[in-house]
Amino acid sequence: MKIYFVSSNKHKYIEFRRILKDVIDINWINADYLEPQSDNLIDVAITSAKWFSHYIEEPFFLEDAGLFIDSLGGFPGVYSSYVFKRLGNNGVLKLLDGVENRSARFVSVIALHIGGRITIFEGVVEGTISEEIRGGGWGFDPIFIPNESNGKTYGELGENKDLFSHRGRSATKLRDFIGRLVA
Ligand code: IMP
């Protein structure tokens, strides 16, 4: 089945393509869009999908994601993209300098628009923020350690990131949903 994916983020596209390849043929629409102001990823994803549904007739999905750090009251959360651009990984590590509680979670919310309806798929991964930058990847990959990865950051996991990641979880739910539709 062919579905459009709307995002200006090439890394997200590469990960979704990898996770969904057996079931969904993704057509990437490399477009930026103005995200509504909200402290909730689901609201952002739904509002963005409604807005895009005026322009795309075919099935499409988009994703809103965020890193929520407990000792910072959930910051940067919905502001993750902005904070990454402004502070980067070094800035986040500085905010946590000397902080003992380094627990955090990564959340991915997919909004799928198909047949005039929006369906949400959420993926959540608990983890911690590393003491230093480790590995490659993109965004916060080098500083986020999912709980089950033997201490490796997303950036050190390479393609195995998908087995642990917030996106791996939300995309697997999307894949199963589409799999049932086409069965
Ligand atoms: P948005 O979903 O485009 O609003 O962006 C959320 C921001 O969170 C991205 O710009 C990245 O900085 C960060 N982010 C989301 N998912 C990941 C990931 O899988 N790895 C690293 N950073 C991520």
Coordinates of C-alpha atoms and ligand atoms in Angstrom, one line a residue:
M1 CA 0.0 0.0 0.0
K2 CA 1.3 3.5 -0.9
I3 CA 1.1 6.2 1.8
Y4 CA 2.5 9.7 1.9
F5 CA 4.7 10.8 4.8
V6 CA 4.9 14.5 5.4
S7 CA 8.0 15.9 7.1
S8 CA 11.0 18.0 6.4
N9 CA 13.1 15.6 8.5
K10 CA 15.1 13.2 6.3
H11 CA 16.2 11.1 9.3
K12 CA 12.6 10.4 10.3
Y13 CA 11.8 9.4 6.7
I14 CA 14.8 7.0 6.6
E15 CA 13.7 5.4 9.9
F16 CA 10.1 5.0 8.9
R17 CA 11.0 3.6 5.5
R18 CA 13.2 1.0 7.2
I19 CA 10.6 0.0 9.8
L20 CA 7.6 -0.1 7.4
K21 CA 9.2 -1.4 4.2
D22 CA 7.5 -4.8 4.3
V23 CA 3.9 -3.4 4.4
I24 CA 3.9 0.2 3.4
D25 CA 5.5 1.9 0.4
I26 CA 6.2 5.4 1.7
N27 CA 6.1 8.4 -0.6
W28 CA 8.0 11.2 1.1
I29 CA 6.6 14.7 0.9
N30 CA 9.5 16.9 2.1
A31 CA 7.5 19.8 3.5
D32 CA 7.7 22.0 6.5
Y33 CA 4.6 23.0 8.3
L34 CA 3.7 25.4 11.0
E35 CA 3.1 23.4 14.2
P36 CA 0.3 24.7 16.4
Q37 CA 1.2 25.9 19.9
S38 CA 0.2 23.2 22.4
D39 CA 1.8 21.4 25.3
N40 CA 0.6 18.1 24.0
L41 CA 2.1 16.1 21.1
I42 CA -1.2 14.4 20.2
D43 CA -2.9 17.8 19.8
V44 CA -0.1 19.0 17.6
A45 CA -0.2 15.9 15.4
I46 CA -4.0 15.9 15.0
T47 CA -4.1 19.7 14.2
S48 CA -1.3 19.3 11.7
A49 CA -2.9 16.3 10.0
K50 CA -6.3 18.1 9.7
W51 CA -4.5 21.1 8.1
F52 CA -2.7 18.8 5.6
S53 CA -5.9 16.9 4.8
H54 CA -7.0 20.0 2.9
Y55 CA -4.1 19.5 0.5
I56 CA -3.6 15.8 0.2
E57 CA -6.4 13.4 -0.9
E58 CA -4.4 10.2 -0.6
P59 CA -3.6 8.5 2.7
F60 CA -0.8 10.2 4.6
F61 CA 0.8 10.3 8.0
L62 CA 3.0 12.7 9.9
E63 CA 4.8 12.4 13.2
D64 CA 5.3 14.7 16.2
A65 CA 8.0 13.6 18.6
G66 CA 9.7 14.9 21.8
L67 CA 12.2 14.2 24.5
F68 CA 10.8 14.7 28.0
I69 CA 13.3 15.1 30.8
D70 CA 11.9 14.4 34.3
S71 CA 14.2 16.7 36.3
L72 CA 13.4 19.6 33.9
G73 CA 9.7 19.1 34.4
G74 CA 9.3 17.4 31.0
F75 CA 11.3 20.0 29.1
P76 CA 12.0 20.2 26.2
G77 CA 8.9 18.1 25.3
V78 CA 6.9 19.8 22.5
Y79 CA 9.8 22.3 22.1
S80 CA 12.4 19.6 21.3
S81 CA 13.0 20.7 17.8
Y82 CA 13.6 24.3 18.8
V83 CA 15.7 23.4 21.8
F84 CA 17.9 21.1 19.7
K85 CA 18.5 23.9 17.2
R86 CA 19.2 26.5 19.9
L87 CA 21.1 24.5 22.6
G88 CA 22.1 21.2 20.9
N89 CA 23.2 18.2 22.9
N90 CA 25.9 20.1 24.7
G91 CA 23.4 22.6 26.0
V92 CA 21.1 19.9 27.3
L93 CA 24.0 18.2 29.0
K94 CA 24.9 21.5 30.6
L95 CA 21.3 21.9 31.9
L96 CA 21.8 18.5 33.6
D97 CA 25.2 19.2 35.0
G98 CA 25.4 17.8 38.5
V99 CA 21.8 16.5 38.3
E100 CA 21.4 13.0 39.7
N101 CA 18.0 12.1 38.3
R102 CA 18.7 11.8 34.5
S103 CA 15.5 9.9 33.7
A104 CA 13.7 10.9 30.5
R105 CA 11.4 9.5 27.9
F106 CA 11.1 9.8 24.1
V107 CA 7.6 10.0 22.7
S108 CA 6.5 9.6 19.1
V109 CA 3.0 10.4 18.0
I110 CA 1.9 9.4 14.5
A111 CA -1.3 10.9 13.0
L112 CA -2.5 8.8 10.0
H113 CA -5.1 10.4 7.8
I114 CA -7.0 7.8 5.7
G115 CA -10.5 7.7 4.4
G116 CA -11.3 11.1 6.0
R117 CA -10.4 9.8 9.5
I118 CA -7.4 10.5 11.7
T119 CA -5.9 7.6 13.8
I120 CA -3.2 8.1 16.4
F121 CA -0.3 5.7 17.1
E122 CA 1.9 6.4 20.1
G123 CA 5.3 5.0 20.9
V124 CA 7.0 5.7 24.3
V125 CA 10.5 4.7 25.4
E126 CA 11.8 5.2 29.0
G127 CA 15.5 5.9 29.4
T128 CA 18.1 8.2 30.7
I129 CA 20.3 11.1 29.5
S130 CA 23.9 10.2 29.2
E131 CA 26.7 12.0 31.0
E132 CA 28.5 12.7 27.7
I133 CA 27.9 12.6 23.9
R134 CA 28.3 9.1 22.6
G135 CA 27.8 7.7 19.0
G136 CA 26.4 9.3 15.9
G137 CA 22.9 9.5 14.6
W138 CA 20.9 12.7 14.6
G139 CA 19.2 15.1 17.0
F140 CA 19.3 13.8 20.6
D141 CA 20.5 10.3 19.5
P142 CA 24.0 10.7 21.1
I143 CA 22.6 11.5 24.6
F144 CA 19.5 9.3 25.0
I145 CA 20.0 5.8 26.5
P146 CA 16.8 3.6 26.2
N147 CA 16.5 1.5 29.3
E148 CA 16.9 -1.9 27.5
S149 CA 19.9 -1.1 25.4
N150 CA 22.7 -2.2 27.8
G151 CA 23.7 1.4 28.3
K152 CA 24.1 2.3 24.6
T153 CA 22.7 5.6 23.3
Y154 CA 20.5 5.7 20.3
G155 CA 23.5 7.0 18.5
E156 CA 25.6 3.9 19.3
L157 CA 22.8 1.5 18.2
G158 CA 22.9 2.2 14.5
E159 CA 20.0 0.6 12.7
N160 CA 19.2 -1.4 15.9
K161 CA 17.9 1.8 17.2
D162 CA 14.5 0.8 15.6
L163 CA 14.3 -2.2 18.0
F164 CA 14.3 0.1 21.0
S165 CA 13.0 3.5 19.8
H166 CA 9.9 5.5 20.3
R167 CA 9.5 5.6 16.5
G168 CA 10.0 1.9 16.3
R169 CA 7.1 1.4 18.6
S170 CA 4.7 3.9 17.0
A171 CA 5.6 2.7 13.5
T172 CA 5.0 -0.9 14.4
K173 CA 1.5 0.0 15.5
L174 CA 0.9 1.8 12.3
R175 CA 2.3 -1.1 10.3
D176 CA 0.0 -3.6 12.1
F177 CA -3.0 -1.3 11.5
I178 CA -2.3 -1.0 7.8
G179 CA -1.5 -4.7 7.6
R180 CA -5.0 -5.5 8.9
L181 CA -6.5 -3.0 6.4
V182 CA -4.9 -4.7 3.4
A183 CA -5.3 -8.3 4.6
Ligands
IMP1 P1 9.4 17.2 15.7 O1 8.8 15.9 15.8 O2 9.7 17.5 14.3 O3 8.7 18.3 16.4 O4 10.8 17.2 16.3 C1 11.2 16.8 17.5 C2 12.6 17.0 17.8 O5 13.0 16.0 18.7 C3 13.5 16.7 16.6 O6 13.8 17.9 15.9 C4 14.8 16.1 17.2 O7 15.6 17.2 17.6 C5 14.2 15.4 18.4 N1 14.0 14.0 18.1 C6 12.8 13.4 17.8 N2 13.0 12.1 17.5 C7 14.3 11.9 17.6 C8 15.1 10.7 17.5 O8 14.7 9.6 17.1 N3 16.4 10.9 17.7 C9 17.0 12.1 18.0 N4 16.3 13.2 18.2 C10 14.9 13.1 18.0

